[in-house]
């Protein structure tokens, strides 16, 4: 690992390599990922088969998957948060960005818009990785949550009106 880091021009001394190893991390893998960034899926397909679901401002649900390219940050590797934290933060950022968009159409027209918003949030703070890029791999339209909520509200209003009408009939007799 030390030889590979020297050849790659990465500043890694023996003490740092030992500390990385004692922290339970693979030193050679860390050096490789620092030189050749790796791609991680968000959400992690090993843990879930789902998507990142968010509702845009107009009530339309969007289901997204992203691919995050990361490079090891050797200086933060010891004590830095892991890949799972990066996945969680990016997922939260995507959901938040979609939720703050006024219309689902804007997201579908330009998915890179979401990537740029998430990248600008500096999510890699205190993690073992530097986020190189975030690419929206897939985005699908889900349910019309807004319409469903309006229909549920209309049904509730109708029940209240029926109850009041029955109360009036009962009072008149």
Tab-separated table of C-alpha atoms in Angstrom:
chain	number	residue	atom	x	y	z
A	1	UNK	CA	0.000	0.000	0.000
A	2	UNK	CA	2.861	2.373	0.816
A	3	UNK	CA	4.568	1.654	-2.499
A	4	UNK	CA	1.308	2.138	-4.404
A	5	UNK	CA	0.641	5.425	-2.610
A	6	UNK	CA	4.148	6.717	-3.373
A	7	UNK	CA	3.766	5.831	-7.055
A	8	UNK	CA	0.403	7.600	-7.136
A	9	UNK	CA	1.818	10.677	-5.435
A	10	UNK	CA	-0.339	10.260	-2.328
A	11	UNK	CA	1.129	11.408	0.975
A	12	UNK	CA	0.840	8.285	3.141
A	13	UNK	CA	3.394	7.512	5.815
A	14	UNK	CA	3.861	4.357	7.868
A	15	UNK	CA	2.106	5.722	10.968
A	16	UNK	CA	-0.968	6.766	8.993
A	17	UNK	CA	-1.089	3.384	7.243
A	18	UNK	CA	-0.934	1.638	10.630
A	19	UNK	CA	-3.693	3.838	12.024
A	20	UNK	CA	-5.891	3.107	8.999
A	21	UNK	CA	-5.286	-0.625	9.479
A	22	UNK	CA	-6.035	-0.404	13.209
A	23	UNK	CA	-9.267	1.417	12.385
A	24	UNK	CA	-10.331	-1.720	10.503
A	25	UNK	CA	-9.974	-0.304	7.021
A	26	UNK	CA	-8.153	-1.914	4.106
A	27	UNK	CA	-5.145	0.327	3.409
A	28	UNK	CA	-4.547	-0.939	-0.129
A	29	UNK	CA	-8.232	-0.546	-1.020
A	30	UNK	CA	-8.154	2.992	0.385
A	31	UNK	CA	-5.161	3.866	-1.789
A	32	UNK	CA	-6.786	2.295	-4.860
A	33	UNK	CA	-10.038	4.173	-4.285
A	34	UNK	CA	-8.066	7.367	-3.838
A	35	UNK	CA	-6.437	6.858	-7.247
A	36	UNK	CA	-9.353	5.198	-9.068
A	37	UNK	CA	-12.678	6.528	-7.744
A	38	UNK	CA	-15.417	3.976	-7.219
A	39	UNK	CA	-19.115	4.148	-7.915
A	40	UNK	CA	-21.674	3.367	-5.229
A	41	UNK	CA	-25.405	3.016	-5.761
A	42	UNK	CA	-27.892	5.068	-3.797
A	43	UNK	CA	-29.919	3.466	-2.321
A	44	UNK	CA	-27.675	0.454	-1.785
A	45	UNK	CA	-29.160	-2.495	-3.749
A	46	UNK	CA	-27.621	-4.931	-1.244
A	47	UNK	CA	-29.736	-3.469	1.542
A	48	UNK	CA	-32.944	-2.533	-0.252
A	49	UNK	CA	-34.700	-3.088	-3.546
A	50	UNK	CA	-36.473	0.241	-3.328
A	51	UNK	CA	-35.887	3.723	-4.600
A	52	UNK	CA	-35.537	7.178	-3.111
A	53	UNK	CA	-39.143	8.386	-3.048
A	54	UNK	CA	-39.939	12.084	-2.759
A	55	UNK	CA	-42.931	14.285	-3.495
A	56	UNK	CA	-42.441	17.423	-5.585
A	57	UNK	CA	-44.274	20.649	-4.778
A	58	UNK	CA	-47.191	19.802	-7.082
A	59	UNK	CA	-47.930	16.557	-5.217
A	60	UNK	CA	-46.435	14.105	-7.713
A	61	UNK	CA	-44.230	11.371	-6.250
A	62	UNK	CA	-40.886	10.719	-7.940
A	63	UNK	CA	-38.883	7.518	-7.422
A	64	UNK	CA	-35.161	7.953	-8.052
A	65	UNK	CA	-31.914	6.000	-8.026
A	66	UNK	CA	-28.505	7.615	-8.134
A	67	UNK	CA	-24.899	6.592	-8.708
A	68	UNK	CA	-22.334	8.382	-6.588
A	69	UNK	CA	-18.674	8.465	-7.598
A	70	UNK	CA	-16.399	8.757	-4.567
A	71	UNK	CA	-12.682	8.993	-3.947
A	72	UNK	CA	-11.048	8.082	-0.641
A	73	UNK	CA	-9.986	11.042	1.444
A	74	UNK	CA	-6.899	9.562	3.145
A	75	UNK	CA	-6.726	12.411	5.664
A	76	UNK	CA	-10.290	11.709	6.868
A	77	UNK	CA	-10.155	7.916	6.618
A	78	UNK	CA	-9.340	7.447	10.288
A	79	UNK	CA	-12.501	8.209	12.209
A	80	UNK	CA	-14.379	9.383	9.132
A	81	UNK	CA	-17.862	8.161	8.376
A	82	UNK	CA	-18.222	5.231	6.003
A	83	UNK	CA	-19.851	4.513	2.652
A	84	UNK	CA	-23.225	3.947	4.323
A	85	UNK	CA	-23.154	7.490	5.678
A	86	UNK	CA	-22.406	8.902	2.232
A	87	UNK	CA	-25.312	6.883	0.778
A	88	UNK	CA	-27.653	8.109	3.519
A	89	UNK	CA	-26.607	11.748	3.134
A	90	UNK	CA	-26.890	11.686	-0.656
A	91	UNK	CA	-30.288	9.989	-0.399
A	92	UNK	CA	-31.499	12.618	2.039
A	93	UNK	CA	-30.152	15.376	-0.202
A	94	UNK	CA	-31.944	13.975	-3.264
A	95	UNK	CA	-35.251	13.643	-1.411
A	96	UNK	CA	-34.880	17.179	-0.046
A	97	UNK	CA	-34.001	18.605	-3.479
A	98	UNK	CA	-36.978	16.922	-5.157
A	99	UNK	CA	-39.276	18.042	-2.339
A	100	UNK	CA	-38.218	21.665	-2.735
A	101	UNK	CA	-38.835	21.629	-6.502
A	102	UNK	CA	-42.168	23.274	-7.402
A	103	UNK	CA	-43.033	20.798	-10.179
A	104	UNK	CA	-42.096	17.220	-10.959
A	105	UNK	CA	-41.754	18.250	-14.608
A	106	UNK	CA	-38.731	20.391	-13.778
A	107	UNK	CA	-36.996	17.359	-12.269
A	108	UNK	CA	-37.848	15.116	-15.227
A	109	UNK	CA	-36.680	17.736	-17.730
A	110	UNK	CA	-33.346	18.249	-16.012
A	111	UNK	CA	-32.256	15.553	-13.512
A	112	UNK	CA	-28.784	17.140	-13.373
A	113	UNK	CA	-30.452	20.021	-11.547
A	114	UNK	CA	-30.960	17.676	-8.578
A	115	UNK	CA	-27.350	16.445	-8.782
A	116	UNK	CA	-26.027	20.006	-8.699
A	117	UNK	CA	-28.146	20.915	-5.683
A	118	UNK	CA	-26.998	17.831	-3.767
A	119	UNK	CA	-23.327	18.360	-4.682
A	120	UNK	CA	-23.486	21.969	-3.509
A	121	UNK	CA	-24.552	20.842	-0.018
A	122	UNK	CA	-21.071	19.542	0.860
A	123	UNK	CA	-22.331	16.193	2.110
A	124	UNK	CA	-18.888	14.614	2.342
A	125	UNK	CA	-17.978	16.543	5.504
A	126	UNK	CA	-16.399	14.284	8.159
A	127	UNK	CA	-16.556	11.233	5.911
A	128	UNK	CA	-13.784	9.040	4.553
A	129	UNK	CA	-14.751	10.012	1.012
A	130	UNK	CA	-14.775	12.951	-1.341
A	131	UNK	CA	-17.826	12.988	-3.608
A	132	UNK	CA	-16.639	13.378	-7.198
A	133	UNK	CA	-20.046	13.281	-8.884
A	134	UNK	CA	-23.677	12.363	-8.372
A	135	UNK	CA	-25.589	11.051	-11.359
A	136	UNK	CA	-29.315	10.386	-11.336
A	137	UNK	CA	-29.410	6.903	-12.882
A	138	UNK	CA	-33.174	6.452	-12.962
A	139	UNK	CA	-36.189	8.562	-12.135
A	140	UNK	CA	-39.798	7.419	-12.455
A	141	UNK	CA	-43.127	9.067	-11.761
A	142	UNK	CA	-44.967	7.441	-8.874
A	143	UNK	CA	-48.390	8.269	-7.483
A	144	UNK	CA	-50.178	11.585	-7.514
A	145	UNK	CA	-50.030	12.028	-3.744
A	146	UNK	CA	-51.573	15.512	-3.913
A	147	UNK	CA	-54.671	14.261	-5.754
A	148	UNK	CA	-55.063	11.349	-3.342
A	149	UNK	CA	-54.884	13.706	-0.355
A	150	UNK	CA	-57.446	16.032	-1.953
A	151	UNK	CA	-59.782	13.082	-2.623
A	152	UNK	CA	-59.410	11.893	0.979
A	153	UNK	CA	-60.148	15.425	2.231
A	154	UNK	CA	-63.211	15.683	-0.029
A	155	UNK	CA	-64.498	12.360	1.312
A	156	UNK	CA	-63.962	13.517	4.895
A	157	UNK	CA	-65.771	16.800	4.155
A	158	UNK	CA	-68.656	14.837	2.611
A	159	UNK	CA	-68.981	12.665	5.737
A	160	UNK	CA	-69.019	15.764	7.945
A	161	UNK	CA	-71.725	17.335	5.753
A	162	UNK	CA	-73.798	14.124	5.880
A	163	UNK	CA	-73.483	13.994	9.651
A	164	UNK	CA	-74.612	17.628	9.937
A	165	UNK	CA	-77.560	16.962	7.598
A	166	UNK	CA	-78.632	13.967	9.664
A	167	UNK	CA	-78.304	16.066	12.810
A	168	UNK	CA	-80.563	18.733	11.277
A	169	UNK	CA	-83.145	16.075	10.305
A	170	UNK	CA	-83.045	14.639	13.808
A	171	UNK	CA	-83.495	18.099	15.338
A	172	UNK	CA	-86.525	18.824	13.099
A	173	UNK	CA	-88.398	15.721	14.223
